[in-house]
Amino acid sequence: MDFDEIRRRLSRLDTACVCDGYKALNRPVRAVDPAIRPVTPGLRLIGRAHTLTCHEDFLTVIVALRDALPGEVLVIDSQGSRKALTGELFPTEARRKGLAGIVNDGPCRDTAAIRQQQLPYYARSVNPVAGATNRLFETQVPVTCGGVRVHPGEIVFGDDDGLIVASVEEISEVIPVAEEIQRKEARLLAEMEKGRSLIEMLNLEDHCAKIRAGHKSKLEFLV
């Protein structure tokens, strides 16, 4: 599956369905620490990782912003920084260049202005005090962001519920499963709108009975 198809199909999914797809396949999912939250709710992030490391200094963020290509996401391993590494100017430039978004495992600032940008922008915290611009760190290397390993070029997918990182091969396998889960949930919701109970559309009684008896079982939709 090429990136254009991945982006097209992910744009119709959410992170919850994708995580359920990993669960259905019994595969581990690289879900970023939920403390890293979108500054602007309601936006979906889909792009390829452009990675960098830094600490209390955002000079490398500027270098990565210069070098990143359209459709890429800046993924910042802040190494525990407490000072702001991104602010209003960076998403403005990112949007001008056609980048997909910014993920900052550290503090940001200028949040009111960022919310006007309509660029997917995630950060761990907010601090009005900016970092320095005196040190150069690494770019386009494997980094740790939100507790997960991120390699350059990997897929970053996010919405209001959080962020997922995946290789092209991983996400290509998970997407069809997530799509089927989404279709089943849509059928459930449609039936519930008609007045049908959620409980009767699950194998709840049988599942609970097997669990009580010590047998293996799986809760499943019956639609």
CSV table of C-alpha atoms in Angstrom, one decimal:
chain,number,residue,atom,x,y,z
A,1,MET,CA,0.0,0.0,0.0
A,2,ASP,CA,1.6,3.3,-1.0
A,3,PHE,CA,1.4,6.4,1.2
A,4,ASP,CA,-1.3,8.2,-0.8
A,5,GLU,CA,-3.6,5.2,-0.3
A,6,ILE,CA,-2.7,4.9,3.3
A,7,ARG,CA,-3.5,8.6,3.8
A,8,ARG,CA,-6.8,8.3,1.9
A,9,ARG,CA,-8.0,5.3,3.9
A,10,LEU,CA,-6.8,6.6,7.3
A,11,SER,CA,-8.6,9.9,6.7
A,12,ARG,CA,-11.9,7.8,7.0
A,13,LEU,CA,-10.8,6.1,10.2
A,14,ASP,CA,-10.1,7.1,13.8
A,15,THR,CA,-7.3,6.0,16.1
A,16,ALA,CA,-9.7,3.9,18.2
A,17,CYS,CA,-10.6,1.7,15.3
A,18,VAL,CA,-7.0,1.4,14.3
A,19,CYS,CA,-6.0,0.3,17.8
A,20,ASP,CA,-8.9,-2.2,17.8
A,21,GLY,CA,-7.4,-3.5,14.5
A,22,TYR,CA,-4.1,-4.1,16.2
A,23,LYS,CA,-5.9,-5.9,19.0
A,24,ALA,CA,-7.8,-8.1,16.6
A,25,LEU,CA,-4.5,-9.1,15.0
A,26,ASN,CA,-2.9,-9.6,18.4
A,27,ARG,CA,-0.2,-7.1,17.5
A,28,PRO,CA,1.3,-4.5,19.7
A,29,VAL,CA,0.4,-0.9,18.9
A,30,ARG,CA,2.8,2.0,19.3
A,31,ALA,CA,0.4,4.4,20.9
A,32,VAL,CA,2.1,7.7,22.1
A,33,ASP,CA,1.8,8.6,25.8
A,34,PRO,CA,-1.7,10.1,26.2
A,35,ALA,CA,-0.2,13.1,28.0
A,36,ILE,CA,0.8,14.4,24.6
A,37,ARG,CA,-2.4,16.2,23.5
A,38,PRO,CA,-3.6,18.2,20.5
A,39,VAL,CA,-3.5,21.9,21.0
A,40,THR,CA,-6.4,22.3,18.6
A,41,PRO,CA,-9.1,19.6,18.8
A,42,GLY,CA,-11.0,18.3,15.8
A,43,LEU,CA,-8.1,17.8,13.4
A,44,ARG,CA,-6.7,14.6,12.0
A,45,LEU,CA,-2.9,14.1,11.6
A,46,ILE,CA,-1.6,11.8,8.9
A,47,GLY,CA,2.0,12.1,7.7
A,48,ARG,CA,5.5,10.7,7.6
A,49,ALA,CA,7.8,11.3,10.5
A,50,HIS,CA,10.6,13.8,10.2
A,51,THR,CA,12.5,13.2,13.5
A,52,LEU,CA,14.8,15.2,15.7
A,53,THR,CA,16.2,15.3,19.1
A,54,CYS,CA,16.9,18.4,21.3
A,55,HIS,CA,17.0,19.5,24.9
A,56,GLU,CA,16.0,22.9,26.3
A,57,ASP,CA,17.1,24.3,22.9
A,58,PHE,CA,15.0,24.7,19.7
A,59,LEU,CA,17.7,25.4,17.1
A,60,THR,CA,17.4,21.9,15.8
A,61,VAL,CA,13.7,22.3,15.5
A,62,ILE,CA,14.3,25.2,13.1
A,63,VAL,CA,16.8,23.1,11.1
A,64,ALA,CA,14.3,20.3,10.8
A,65,LEU,CA,11.6,22.7,9.8
A,66,ARG,CA,13.8,24.0,7.1
A,67,ASP,CA,14.6,20.5,5.8
A,68,ALA,CA,11.2,18.8,6.2
A,69,LEU,CA,9.2,18.0,3.0
A,70,PRO,CA,5.5,18.4,2.3
A,71,GLY,CA,3.4,15.7,4.0
A,72,GLU,CA,6.0,15.2,6.8
A,73,VAL,CA,5.4,15.5,10.5
A,74,LEU,CA,8.0,17.1,12.8
A,75,VAL,CA,8.4,14.5,15.6
A,76,ILE,CA,10.4,16.1,18.5
A,77,ASP,CA,12.2,14.0,21.1
A,78,SER,CA,12.7,16.8,23.7
A,79,GLN,CA,14.7,14.6,26.1
A,80,GLY,CA,12.7,15.9,29.0
A,81,SER,CA,12.8,19.6,28.2
A,82,ARG,CA,10.9,21.9,30.5
A,83,LYS,CA,11.2,25.0,28.3
A,84,ALA,CA,9.1,25.7,25.2
A,85,LEU,CA,10.5,24.2,22.0
A,86,THR,CA,7.8,25.3,19.6
A,87,GLY,CA,5.4,28.3,19.4
A,88,GLU,CA,3.3,30.2,16.9
A,89,LEU,CA,6.0,30.8,14.2
A,90,PHE,CA,6.7,27.1,13.6
A,91,PRO,CA,3.2,25.9,12.7
A,92,THR,CA,2.9,29.0,10.5
A,93,GLU,CA,6.0,28.0,8.5
A,94,ALA,CA,4.9,24.3,8.6
A,95,ARG,CA,1.6,25.2,7.1
A,96,ARG,CA,3.2,27.4,4.4
A,97,LYS,CA,5.5,24.5,3.5
A,98,GLY,CA,2.7,21.9,3.4
A,99,LEU,CA,3.8,19.9,6.3
A,100,ALA,CA,1.3,17.5,7.9
A,101,GLY,CA,1.8,18.6,11.5
A,102,ILE,CA,4.0,18.8,14.6
A,103,VAL,CA,4.4,16.4,17.5
A,104,ASN,CA,6.4,17.8,20.4
A,105,ASP,CA,7.2,15.6,23.3
A,106,GLY,CA,7.9,18.7,25.3
A,107,PRO,CA,6.4,22.1,26.0
A,108,CYS,CA,5.0,24.5,23.5
A,109,ARG,CA,3.7,28.1,23.9
A,110,ASP,CA,1.5,30.6,22.0
A,111,THR,CA,-1.4,28.2,22.3
A,112,ALA,CA,-4.1,30.8,21.5
A,113,ALA,CA,-2.4,31.7,18.2
A,114,ILE,CA,-1.7,28.0,17.4
A,115,ARG,CA,-5.4,27.2,17.7
A,116,GLN,CA,-6.0,29.7,14.9
A,117,GLN,CA,-3.6,27.8,12.5
A,118,GLN,CA,-5.7,24.7,11.9
A,119,LEU,CA,-2.5,22.6,11.7
A,120,PRO,CA,-2.4,19.3,13.6
A,121,TYR,CA,-0.2,20.2,16.5
A,122,TYR,CA,0.5,18.0,19.6
A,123,ALA,CA,2.5,18.9,22.7
A,124,ARG,CA,3.2,17.4,26.1
A,125,SER,CA,2.8,20.7,28.1
A,126,VAL,CA,2.7,24.5,27.9
A,127,ASN,CA,5.4,26.9,29.1
A,128,PRO,CA,5.7,30.6,28.1
A,129,VAL,CA,9.5,30.4,28.8
A,130,ALA,CA,11.4,29.6,25.5
A,131,GLY,CA,14.4,27.4,25.2
A,132,ALA,CA,17.8,28.5,23.8
A,133,THR,CA,19.2,28.4,20.3
A,134,ASN,CA,22.8,27.5,20.9
A,135,ARG,CA,23.1,23.7,20.3
A,136,LEU,CA,22.6,21.5,17.3
A,137,PHE,CA,21.3,18.0,18.0
A,138,GLU,CA,20.4,15.2,15.5
A,139,THR,CA,17.7,15.0,12.8
A,140,GLN,CA,16.3,12.1,10.9
A,141,VAL,CA,17.4,9.5,13.4
A,142,PRO,CA,15.4,7.0,15.4
A,143,VAL,CA,13.9,8.9,18.4
A,144,THR,CA,11.7,8.2,21.4
A,145,CYS,CA,8.5,10.3,21.4
A,146,GLY,CA,5.9,9.7,24.0
A,147,GLY,CA,7.5,6.5,25.1
A,148,VAL,CA,7.5,4.9,21.6
A,149,ARG,CA,10.3,4.5,19.1
A,150,VAL,CA,9.8,6.5,15.9
A,151,HIS,CA,11.9,6.0,12.8
A,152,PRO,CA,12.2,8.6,10.0
A,153,GLY,CA,9.5,8.1,7.4
A,154,GLU,CA,7.2,6.1,9.6
A,155,ILE,CA,3.5,6.8,9.6
A,156,VAL,CA,2.1,9.1,12.3
A,157,PHE,CA,-1.6,9.1,12.7
A,158,GLY,CA,-3.5,11.2,15.2
A,159,ASP,CA,-6.8,12.6,16.2
A,160,ASP,CA,-8.4,13.9,19.5
A,161,ASP,CA,-8.0,10.5,21.1
A,162,GLY,CA,-4.2,10.3,20.6
A,163,LEU,CA,-1.4,9.3,18.3
A,164,ILE,CA,-0.2,6.1,16.7
A,165,VAL,CA,3.1,5.4,15.0
A,166,ALA,CA,3.5,2.6,12.5
A,167,SER,CA,5.6,1.3,9.7
A,168,VAL,CA,4.1,1.3,6.2
A,169,GLU,CA,3.9,-2.5,6.4
A,170,GLU,CA,2.2,-2.5,9.8
A,171,ILE,CA,-0.4,0.0,8.9
A,172,SER,CA,-1.1,-1.6,5.5
A,173,GLU,CA,-2.0,-4.8,7.3
A,174,VAL,CA,-4.1,-3.1,10.0
A,175,ILE,CA,-6.1,-0.7,7.9
A,176,PRO,CA,-8.5,-3.4,6.3
A,177,VAL,CA,-9.2,-4.8,9.8
A,178,ALA,CA,-9.9,-1.4,11.2
A,179,GLU,CA,-12.2,-0.6,8.3
A,180,GLU,CA,-14.2,-3.8,9.0
A,181,ILE,CA,-14.5,-2.9,12.7
A,182,GLN,CA,-15.7,0.6,11.7
A,183,ARG,CA,-18.3,-0.9,9.4
A,184,LYS,CA,-19.6,-3.2,12.2
A,185,GLU,CA,-19.8,-0.3,14.7
A,186,ALA,CA,-21.7,1.7,12.1
A,187,ARG,CA,-24.2,-1.1,11.8
A,188,LEU,CA,-24.5,-1.3,15.6
A,189,LEU,CA,-25.1,2.4,15.8
A,190,ALA,CA,-27.7,2.3,13.1
A,191,GLU,CA,-29.6,-0.5,14.8
A,192,MET,CA,-29.4,1.4,18.2
A,193,GLU,CA,-30.9,4.4,16.5
A,194,LYS,CA,-33.8,2.2,15.5
A,195,GLY,CA,-34.3,1.3,19.2
A,196,ARG,CA,-32.5,-2.1,19.3
A,197,SER,CA,-30.5,-2.8,22.4
A,198,LEU,CA,-26.7,-2.9,22.3
A,199,ILE,CA,-26.8,-5.9,24.7
A,200,GLU,CA,-28.8,-8.1,22.3
A,201,MET,CA,-26.2,-7.4,19.6
A,202,LEU,CA,-23.4,-8.8,21.7
A,203,ASN,CA,-22.7,-12.4,22.8
A,204,LEU,CA,-22.6,-11.0,26.3
A,205,GLU,CA,-24.4,-13.8,28.2
A,206,ASP,CA,-22.5,-16.6,26.5
A,207,HIS,CA,-19.2,-14.8,26.9
A,208,CYS,CA,-19.8,-14.1,30.7
A,209,ALA,CA,-20.9,-17.7,31.2
A,210,LYS,CA,-17.7,-19.0,29.6
A,211,ILE,CA,-15.5,-16.6,31.6
A,212,ARG,CA,-17.2,-17.7,34.9
A,213,ALA,CA,-16.6,-21.3,33.9
A,214,GLY,CA,-12.9,-20.6,33.3
A,215,HIS,CA,-13.1,-21.1,29.6
A,216,LYS,CA,-11.5,-19.0,26.9
A,217,SER,CA,-14.0,-16.7,25.2
A,218,LYS,CA,-14.2,-13.5,23.2
A,219,LEU,CA,-16.8,-10.7,23.3
A,220,GLU,CA,-18.1,-10.3,19.8
A,221,PHE,CA,-20.7,-8.3,17.8
A,222,LEU,CA,-23.6,-10.3,16.4
A,223,VAL,CA,-24.4,-8.0,13.5
